[in-house]
Amino acid sequence: MKKIVASLLVLSITFTSNLKAGGGEGKDVPTAMVEDLNGQKVDFKSMLKPGKFYVISFWATWCVPCKKELSNMVDLAPKWKEKLNTEIIAISTDDSRAKSKVKTYVTGEDWPFTVLLDMNQDLMRSLGIQQIPFTLIVNGEGKIVYTHNSYVEGDEFEIENKLSTMVSK
């Protein structure tokens, strides 16, 4: 029994360490090419404006918690933009076959934030992200300052609290 408990503890610590590693807290945002919904290729890092905070959410059309998280951010987006100088960027990890589904879904949801496509998952891999939903906060200097894996109803308020603390510094 003690061996099982010890093994579970080691697995838990390893899993937690990997989550912290995934997303690269404290690191600069990497350079990676992504596409906008019109098929234009853009360098993700060059899109980020100095002095502005970003909430970046990796999602897919098949991921129910991902879509729920982003839908729950819709009402918060204007407040975050105005009061916290923060933009939301939703990055779809769907492959090229699902590209049309992404555009249709986003149009139907009328999300008030930028949506990008990481169809080859280059950006996702360069950040060490292994599963979605995965959300991170990038500060005004282009550094990743917070990462969060998975989604539970209300996590968007945890993100808002983190943003409020960071922006007020």
mmCIF file with all atom_site columns, C-alpha atoms in Angstrom:
data_model
loop_
_atom_site.group_PDB
_atom_site.id
_atom_site.type_symbol
_atom_site.label_atom_id
_atom_site.label_alt_id
_atom_site.label_comp_id
_atom_site.label_asym_id
_atom_site.label_entity_id
_atom_site.label_seq_id
_atom_site.pdbx_PDB_ins_code
_atom_site.Cartn_x
_atom_site.Cartn_y
_atom_site.Cartn_z
_atom_site.occupancy
_atom_site.B_iso_or_equiv
_atom_site.pdbx_formal_charge
_atom_site.auth_seq_id
_atom_site.auth_comp_id
_atom_site.auth_asym_id
_atom_site.auth_atom_id
_atom_site.pdbx_PDB_model_num
ATOM 1   C CA . MET A 1 1   ? 0.000   0.000  0.000   1.00 0.00 ? 1   MET A CA 1
ATOM 2   C CA . LYS A 1 2   ? 2.828   2.418  0.880   1.00 0.00 ? 2   LYS A CA 1
ATOM 3   C CA . LYS A 1 3   ? 4.448   1.731  -2.502  1.00 0.00 ? 3   LYS A CA 1
ATOM 4   C CA . ILE A 1 4   ? 1.202   2.597  -4.294  1.00 0.00 ? 4   ILE A CA 1
ATOM 5   C CA . VAL A 1 5   ? 0.812   5.838  -2.337  1.00 0.00 ? 5   VAL A CA 1
ATOM 6   C CA . ALA A 1 6   ? 4.459   6.745  -2.980  1.00 0.00 ? 6   ALA A CA 1
ATOM 7   C CA . SER A 1 7   ? 4.059   5.979  -6.693  1.00 0.00 ? 7   SER A CA 1
ATOM 8   C CA . LEU A 1 8   ? 0.930   8.116  -6.902  1.00 0.00 ? 8   LEU A CA 1
ATOM 9   C CA . LEU A 1 9   ? 2.714   10.963 -5.134  1.00 0.00 ? 9   LEU A CA 1
ATOM 10  C CA . VAL A 1 10  ? 5.625   10.797 -7.599  1.00 0.00 ? 10  VAL A CA 1
ATOM 11  C CA . LEU A 1 11  ? 3.208   10.718 -10.539 1.00 0.00 ? 11  LEU A CA 1
ATOM 12  C CA . SER A 1 12  ? 1.304   13.687 -9.128  1.00 0.00 ? 12  SER A CA 1
ATOM 13  C CA . ILE A 1 13  ? 4.474   15.734 -8.652  1.00 0.00 ? 13  ILE A CA 1
ATOM 14  C CA . THR A 1 14  ? 5.699   14.802 -12.147 1.00 0.00 ? 14  THR A CA 1
ATOM 15  C CA . PHE A 1 15  ? 2.337   15.677 -13.702 1.00 0.00 ? 15  PHE A CA 1
ATOM 16  C CA . THR A 1 16  ? 2.231   19.034 -11.891 1.00 0.00 ? 16  THR A CA 1
ATOM 17  C CA . SER A 1 17  ? 5.808   19.819 -12.962 1.00 0.00 ? 17  SER A CA 1
ATOM 18  C CA . ASN A 1 18  ? 4.982   18.970 -16.574 1.00 0.00 ? 18  ASN A CA 1
ATOM 19  C CA . LEU A 1 19  ? 1.952   21.275 -16.473 1.00 0.00 ? 19  LEU A CA 1
ATOM 20  C CA . LYS A 1 20  ? 4.096   24.118 -15.208 1.00 0.00 ? 20  LYS A CA 1
ATOM 21  C CA . ALA A 1 21  ? 6.653   23.353 -17.919 1.00 0.00 ? 21  ALA A CA 1
ATOM 22  C CA . GLY A 1 22  ? 3.966   23.233 -20.596 1.00 0.00 ? 22  GLY A CA 1
ATOM 23  C CA . GLY A 1 23  ? 3.248   26.815 -21.547 1.00 0.00 ? 23  GLY A CA 1
ATOM 24  C CA . GLY A 1 24  ? 6.639   28.042 -20.352 1.00 0.00 ? 24  GLY A CA 1
ATOM 25  C CA . GLU A 1 25  ? 5.834   30.442 -17.508 1.00 0.00 ? 25  GLU A CA 1
ATOM 26  C CA . GLY A 1 26  ? 8.516   33.137 -17.387 1.00 0.00 ? 26  GLY A CA 1
ATOM 27  C CA . LYS A 1 27  ? 9.588   32.572 -20.988 1.00 0.00 ? 27  LYS A CA 1
ATOM 28  C CA . ASP A 1 28  ? 9.173   34.823 -23.994 1.00 0.00 ? 28  ASP A CA 1
ATOM 29  C CA . VAL A 1 29  ? 6.406   34.019 -26.448 1.00 0.00 ? 29  VAL A CA 1
ATOM 30  C CA . PRO A 1 30  ? 7.981   31.999 -29.272 1.00 0.00 ? 30  PRO A CA 1
ATOM 31  C CA . THR A 1 31  ? 7.960   32.925 -32.928 1.00 0.00 ? 31  THR A CA 1
ATOM 32  C CA . ALA A 1 32  ? 5.592   30.670 -34.871 1.00 0.00 ? 32  ALA A CA 1
ATOM 33  C CA . MET A 1 33  ? 3.492   31.048 -37.995 1.00 0.00 ? 33  MET A CA 1
ATOM 34  C CA . VAL A 1 34  ? -0.276  30.775 -37.604 1.00 0.00 ? 34  VAL A CA 1
ATOM 35  C CA . GLU A 1 35  ? -3.191  31.673 -39.878 1.00 0.00 ? 35  GLU A CA 1
ATOM 36  C CA . ASP A 1 36  ? -6.096  34.018 -39.439 1.00 0.00 ? 36  ASP A CA 1
ATOM 37  C CA . LEU A 1 37  ? -9.593  32.933 -40.492 1.00 0.00 ? 37  LEU A CA 1
ATOM 38  C CA . ASN A 1 38  ? -9.017  34.409 -43.966 1.00 0.00 ? 38  ASN A CA 1
ATOM 39  C CA . GLY A 1 39  ? -6.009  32.176 -44.582 1.00 0.00 ? 39  GLY A CA 1
ATOM 40  C CA . GLN A 1 40  ? -3.379  34.895 -44.104 1.00 0.00 ? 40  GLN A CA 1
ATOM 41  C CA . LYS A 1 41  ? -0.202  33.614 -42.463 1.00 0.00 ? 41  LYS A CA 1
ATOM 42  C CA . VAL A 1 42  ? 1.055   35.716 -39.576 1.00 0.00 ? 42  VAL A CA 1
ATOM 43  C CA . ASP A 1 43  ? 3.912   35.478 -37.113 1.00 0.00 ? 43  ASP A CA 1
ATOM 44  C CA . PHE A 1 44  ? 2.198   35.068 -33.765 1.00 0.00 ? 44  PHE A CA 1
ATOM 45  C CA . LYS A 1 45  ? 4.861   36.848 -31.727 1.00 0.00 ? 45  LYS A CA 1
ATOM 46  C CA . SER A 1 46  ? 4.816   39.907 -33.984 1.00 0.00 ? 46  SER A CA 1
ATOM 47  C CA . MET A 1 47  ? 1.045   40.264 -33.441 1.00 0.00 ? 47  MET A CA 1
ATOM 48  C CA . LEU A 1 48  ? 1.488   41.001 -29.755 1.00 0.00 ? 48  LEU A CA 1
ATOM 49  C CA . LYS A 1 49  ? 1.705   44.720 -29.020 1.00 0.00 ? 49  LYS A CA 1
ATOM 50  C CA . PRO A 1 50  ? 4.068   45.932 -26.291 1.00 0.00 ? 50  PRO A CA 1
ATOM 51  C CA . GLY A 1 51  ? 2.309   47.171 -23.156 1.00 0.00 ? 51  GLY A CA 1
ATOM 52  C CA . LYS A 1 52  ? -0.811  45.060 -23.714 1.00 0.00 ? 52  LYS A CA 1
ATOM 53  C CA . PHE A 1 53  ? -1.786  41.887 -21.865 1.00 0.00 ? 53  PHE A CA 1
ATOM 54  C CA . TYR A 1 54  ? -3.135  38.846 -23.729 1.00 0.00 ? 54  TYR A CA 1
ATOM 55  C CA . VAL A 1 55  ? -5.206  35.886 -22.649 1.00 0.00 ? 55  VAL A CA 1
ATOM 56  C CA . ILE A 1 56  ? -4.425  33.128 -25.132 1.00 0.00 ? 56  ILE A CA 1
ATOM 57  C CA . SER A 1 57  ? -6.653  30.091 -25.215 1.00 0.00 ? 57  SER A CA 1
ATOM 58  C CA . PHE A 1 58  ? -5.830  26.956 -27.203 1.00 0.00 ? 58  PHE A CA 1
ATOM 59  C CA . TRP A 1 59  ? -8.994  25.134 -28.255 1.00 0.00 ? 59  TRP A CA 1
ATOM 60  C CA . ALA A 1 60  ? -10.569 22.886 -30.925 1.00 0.00 ? 60  ALA A CA 1
ATOM 61  C CA . THR A 1 61  ? -14.056 22.477 -32.374 1.00 0.00 ? 61  THR A CA 1
ATOM 62  C CA . TRP A 1 62  ? -14.333 18.959 -30.896 1.00 0.00 ? 62  TRP A CA 1
ATOM 63  C CA . CYS A 1 63  ? -13.334 20.122 -27.374 1.00 0.00 ? 63  CYS A CA 1
ATOM 64  C CA . VAL A 1 64  ? -16.456 20.877 -25.320 1.00 0.00 ? 64  VAL A CA 1
ATOM 65  C CA . PRO A 1 65  ? -14.630 22.411 -22.299 1.00 0.00 ? 65  PRO A CA 1
ATOM 66  C CA . CYS A 1 66  ? -12.581 24.606 -24.672 1.00 0.00 ? 66  CYS A CA 1
ATOM 67  C CA . LYS A 1 67  ? -15.679 26.023 -26.317 1.00 0.00 ? 67  LYS A CA 1
ATOM 68  C CA . LYS A 1 68  ? -17.371 26.528 -22.942 1.00 0.00 ? 68  LYS A CA 1
ATOM 69  C CA . GLU A 1 69  ? -14.368 28.466 -21.614 1.00 0.00 ? 69  GLU A CA 1
ATOM 70  C CA . LEU A 1 70  ? -14.288 30.777 -24.620 1.00 0.00 ? 70  LEU A CA 1
ATOM 71  C CA . SER A 1 71  ? -18.059 31.273 -24.581 1.00 0.00 ? 71  SER A CA 1
ATOM 72  C CA . ASN A 1 72  ? -17.824 32.232 -20.909 1.00 0.00 ? 72  ASN A CA 1
ATOM 73  C CA . MET A 1 73  ? -15.152 34.809 -21.783 1.00 0.00 ? 73  MET A CA 1
ATOM 74  C CA . VAL A 1 74  ? -17.412 36.570 -24.307 1.00 0.00 ? 74  VAL A CA 1
ATOM 75  C CA . ASP A 1 75  ? -19.113 38.771 -21.701 1.00 0.00 ? 75  ASP A CA 1
ATOM 76  C CA . LEU A 1 76  ? -15.801 39.469 -19.956 1.00 0.00 ? 76  LEU A CA 1
ATOM 77  C CA . ALA A 1 77  ? -13.870 40.451 -23.095 1.00 0.00 ? 77  ALA A CA 1
ATOM 78  C CA . PRO A 1 78  ? -15.062 44.089 -23.291 1.00 0.00 ? 78  PRO A CA 1
ATOM 79  C CA . LYS A 1 79  ? -14.374 44.657 -19.583 1.00 0.00 ? 79  LYS A CA 1
ATOM 80  C CA . TRP A 1 80  ? -10.920 43.069 -19.834 1.00 0.00 ? 80  TRP A CA 1
ATOM 81  C CA . LYS A 1 81  ? -10.134 45.207 -22.882 1.00 0.00 ? 81  LYS A CA 1
ATOM 82  C CA . GLU A 1 82  ? -11.249 48.469 -21.291 1.00 0.00 ? 82  GLU A CA 1
ATOM 83  C CA . LYS A 1 83  ? -10.208 48.074 -17.666 1.00 0.00 ? 83  LYS A CA 1
ATOM 84  C CA . LEU A 1 84  ? -7.305  45.602 -17.879 1.00 0.00 ? 84  LEU A CA 1
ATOM 85  C CA . ASN A 1 85  ? -5.779  46.487 -21.278 1.00 0.00 ? 85  ASN A CA 1
ATOM 86  C CA . THR A 1 86  ? -6.181  42.824 -22.229 1.00 0.00 ? 86  THR A CA 1
ATOM 87  C CA . GLU A 1 87  ? -7.073  41.151 -25.516 1.00 0.00 ? 87  GLU A CA 1
ATOM 88  C CA . ILE A 1 88  ? -8.242  37.552 -25.891 1.00 0.00 ? 88  ILE A CA 1
ATOM 89  C CA . ILE A 1 89  ? -6.812  35.400 -28.662 1.00 0.00 ? 89  ILE A CA 1
ATOM 90  C CA . ALA A 1 90  ? -8.382  31.995 -29.333 1.00 0.00 ? 90  ALA A CA 1
ATOM 91  C CA . ILE A 1 91  ? -6.055  29.627 -31.172 1.00 0.00 ? 91  ILE A CA 1
ATOM 92  C CA . SER A 1 92  ? -7.688  26.634 -32.821 1.00 0.00 ? 92  SER A CA 1
ATOM 93  C CA . THR A 1 93  ? -5.596  23.480 -32.924 1.00 0.00 ? 93  THR A CA 1
ATOM 94  C CA . ASP A 1 94  ? -7.925  21.788 -35.410 1.00 0.00 ? 94  ASP A CA 1
ATOM 95  C CA . ASP A 1 95  ? -6.138  20.347 -38.442 1.00 0.00 ? 95  ASP A CA 1
ATOM 96  C CA . SER A 1 96  ? -6.522  21.666 -42.000 1.00 0.00 ? 96  SER A CA 1
ATOM 97  C CA . ARG A 1 97  ? -9.468  19.342 -42.709 1.00 0.00 ? 97  ARG A CA 1
ATOM 98  C CA . ALA A 1 98  ? -11.492 21.104 -40.006 1.00 0.00 ? 98  ALA A CA 1
ATOM 99  C CA . LYS A 1 99  ? -10.575 24.648 -41.089 1.00 0.00 ? 99  LYS A CA 1
ATOM 100 C CA . SER A 1 100 ? -14.031 25.345 -42.521 1.00 0.00 ? 100 SER A CA 1
ATOM 101 C CA . LYS A 1 101 ? -15.666 24.046 -39.314 1.00 0.00 ? 101 LYS A CA 1
ATOM 102 C CA . VAL A 1 102 ? -13.635 26.509 -37.266 1.00 0.00 ? 102 VAL A CA 1
ATOM 103 C CA . LYS A 1 103 ? -14.700 29.486 -39.362 1.00 0.00 ? 103 LYS A CA 1
ATOM 104 C CA . THR A 1 104 ? -18.361 28.385 -39.338 1.00 0.00 ? 104 THR A CA 1
ATOM 105 C CA . TYR A 1 105 ? -18.324 27.805 -35.582 1.00 0.00 ? 105 TYR A CA 1
ATOM 106 C CA . VAL A 1 106 ? -16.656 31.133 -34.778 1.00 0.00 ? 106 VAL A CA 1
ATOM 107 C CA . THR A 1 107 ? -19.038 33.018 -37.077 1.00 0.00 ? 107 THR A CA 1
ATOM 108 C CA . GLY A 1 108 ? -22.012 31.369 -35.366 1.00 0.00 ? 108 GLY A CA 1
ATOM 109 C CA . GLU A 1 109 ? -20.717 32.206 -31.894 1.00 0.00 ? 109 GLU A CA 1
ATOM 110 C CA . ASP A 1 110 ? -19.863 35.808 -32.826 1.00 0.00 ? 110 ASP A CA 1
ATOM 111 C CA . TRP A 1 111 ? -16.827 35.823 -30.541 1.00 0.00 ? 111 TRP A CA 1
ATOM 112 C CA . PRO A 1 112 ? -15.506 39.369 -29.971 1.00 0.00 ? 112 PRO A CA 1
ATOM 113 C CA . PHE A 1 113 ? -11.875 38.325 -30.021 1.00 0.00 ? 113 PHE A CA 1
ATOM 114 C CA . THR A 1 114 ? -9.176  37.322 -32.490 1.00 0.00 ? 114 THR A CA 1
ATOM 115 C CA . VAL A 1 115 ? -9.265  33.706 -33.655 1.00 0.00 ? 115 VAL A CA 1
ATOM 116 C CA . LEU A 1 116 ? -6.203  32.095 -35.199 1.00 0.00 ? 116 LEU A CA 1
ATOM 117 C CA . LEU A 1 117 ? -5.444  28.652 -36.609 1.00 0.00 ? 117 LEU A CA 1
ATOM 118 C CA . ASP A 1 118 ? -2.464  26.551 -35.506 1.00 0.00 ? 118 ASP A CA 1
ATOM 119 C CA . MET A 1 119 ? -3.289  23.691 -37.876 1.00 0.00 ? 119 MET A CA 1
ATOM 120 C CA . ASN A 1 120 ? 0.114   21.999 -37.645 1.00 0.00 ? 120 ASN A CA 1
ATOM 121 C CA . GLN A 1 121 ? 0.259   22.752 -33.915 1.00 0.00 ? 121 GLN A CA 1
ATOM 122 C CA . ASP A 1 122 ? 3.647   24.436 -34.346 1.00 0.00 ? 122 ASP A CA 1
ATOM 123 C CA . LEU A 1 123 ? 2.896   27.139 -31.779 1.00 0.00 ? 123 LEU A CA 1
ATOM 124 C CA . MET A 1 124 ? 1.352   24.639 -29.417 1.00 0.00 ? 124 MET A CA 1
ATOM 125 C CA . ARG A 1 125 ? 4.438   22.390 -29.625 1.00 0.00 ? 125 ARG A CA 1
ATOM 126 C CA . SER A 1 126 ? 6.858   25.289 -29.236 1.00 0.00 ? 126 SER A CA 1
ATOM 127 C CA . LEU A 1 127 ? 5.103   26.122 -25.961 1.00 0.00 ? 127 LEU A CA 1
ATOM 128 C CA . GLY A 1 128 ? 5.231   22.510 -24.762 1.00 0.00 ? 128 GLY A CA 1
ATOM 129 C CA . ILE A 1 129 ? 1.441   22.246 -24.557 1.00 0.00 ? 129 ILE A CA 1
ATOM 130 C CA . GLN A 1 130 ? 0.275   18.652 -24.638 1.00 0.00 ? 130 GLN A CA 1
ATOM 131 C CA . GLN A 1 131 ? -3.484  18.950 -24.162 1.00 0.00 ? 131 GLN A CA 1
ATOM 132 C CA . ILE A 1 132 ? -6.291  21.440 -24.483 1.00 0.00 ? 132 ILE A CA 1
ATOM 133 C CA . PRO A 1 133 ? -7.949  23.506 -23.232 1.00 0.00 ? 133 PRO A CA 1
ATOM 134 C CA . PHE A 1 134 ? -4.808  25.385 -22.317 1.00 0.00 ? 134 PHE A CA 1
ATOM 135 C CA . THR A 1 135 ? -4.870  29.061 -21.423 1.00 0.00 ? 135 THR A CA 1
ATOM 136 C CA . LEU A 1 136 ? -2.016  31.412 -20.775 1.00 0.00 ? 136 LEU A CA 1
ATOM 137 C CA . ILE A 1 137 ? -1.491  35.071 -19.980 1.00 0.00 ? 137 ILE A CA 1
ATOM 138 C CA . VAL A 1 138 ? 1.201   37.074 -21.745 1.00 0.00 ? 138 VAL A CA 1
ATOM 139 C CA . ASN A 1 139 ? 2.251   40.373 -20.196 1.00 0.00 ? 139 ASN A CA 1
ATOM 140 C CA . GLY A 1 140 ? 3.094   43.637 -21.948 1.00 0.00 ? 140 GLY A CA 1
ATOM 141 C CA . GLU A 1 141 ? 6.713   42.572 -22.364 1.00 0.00 ? 141 GLU A CA 1
ATOM 142 C CA . GLY A 1 142 ? 5.839   39.404 -24.283 1.00 0.00 ? 142 GLY A CA 1
ATOM 143 C CA . LYS A 1 143 ? 6.520   37.076 -21.348 1.00 0.00 ? 143 LYS A CA 1
ATOM 144 C CA . ILE A 1 144 ? 4.273   34.203 -20.354 1.00 0.00 ? 144 ILE A CA 1
ATOM 145 C CA . VAL A 1 145 ? 3.246   34.987 -16.784 1.00 0.00 ? 145 VAL A CA 1
ATOM 146 C CA . TYR A 1 146 ? 0.493   32.446 -16.114 1.00 0.00 ? 146 TYR A CA 1
ATOM 147 C CA . THR A 1 147 ? -0.617  29.093 -17.504 1.00 0.00 ? 147 THR A CA 1
ATOM 148 C CA . HIS A 1 148 ? -3.714  27.035 -16.855 1.00 0.00 ? 148 HIS A CA 1
ATOM 149 C CA . ASN A 1 149 ? -4.538  23.558 -18.147 1.00 0.00 ? 149 ASN A CA 1
ATOM 150 C CA . SER A 1 150 ? -8.140  22.249 -18.454 1.00 0.00 ? 150 SER A CA 1
ATOM 151 C CA . TYR A 1 151 ? -11.335 24.156 -17.716 1.00 0.00 ? 151 TYR A CA 1
ATOM 152 C CA . VAL A 1 152 ? -13.845 24.143 -14.900 1.00 0.00 ? 152 VAL A CA 1
ATOM 153 C CA . GLU A 1 153 ? -16.788 26.540 -14.818 1.00 0.00 ? 153 GLU A CA 1
ATOM 154 C CA . GLY A 1 154 ? -15.579 29.753 -13.180 1.00 0.00 ? 154 GLY A CA 1
ATOM 155 C CA . ASP A 1 155 ? -11.900 29.481 -14.209 1.00 0.00 ? 155 ASP A CA 1
ATOM 156 C CA . GLU A 1 156 ? -12.399 32.663 -16.239 1.00 0.00 ? 156 GLU A CA 1
ATOM 157 C CA . PHE A 1 157 ? -12.794 34.571 -12.948 1.00 0.00 ? 157 PHE A CA 1
ATOM 158 C CA . GLU A 1 158 ? -9.491  33.136 -11.697 1.00 0.00 ? 158 GLU A CA 1
ATOM 159 C CA . ILE A 1 159 ? -7.926  34.478 -14.905 1.00 0.00 ? 159 ILE A CA 1
ATOM 160 C CA . GLU A 1 160 ? -9.588  37.847 -14.319 1.00 0.00 ? 160 GLU A CA 1
ATOM 161 C CA . ASN A 1 161 ? -8.199  37.954 -10.765 1.00 0.00 ? 161 ASN A CA 1
ATOM 162 C CA . LYS A 1 162 ? -4.701  37.137 -12.037 1.00 0.00 ? 162 LYS A CA 1
ATOM 163 C CA . LEU A 1 163 ? -5.003  39.864 -14.690 1.00 0.00 ? 163 LEU A CA 1
ATOM 164 C CA . SER A 1 164 ? -6.231  42.431 -12.151 1.00 0.00 ? 164 SER A CA 1
ATOM 165 C CA . THR A 1 165 ? -3.265  41.703 -9.886  1.00 0.00 ? 165 THR A CA 1
ATOM 166 C CA . MET A 1 166 ? -0.739  41.841 -12.735 1.00 0.00 ? 166 MET A CA 1
ATOM 167 C CA . VAL A 1 167 ? -2.115  44.966 -14.398 1.00 0.00 ? 167 VAL A CA 1
ATOM 168 C CA . SER A 1 168 ? -2.230  46.910 -11.125 1.00 0.00 ? 168 SER A CA 1
ATOM 169 C CA . LYS A 1 169 ? 1.507   46.335 -10.483 1.00 0.00 ? 169 LYS A CA 1
#
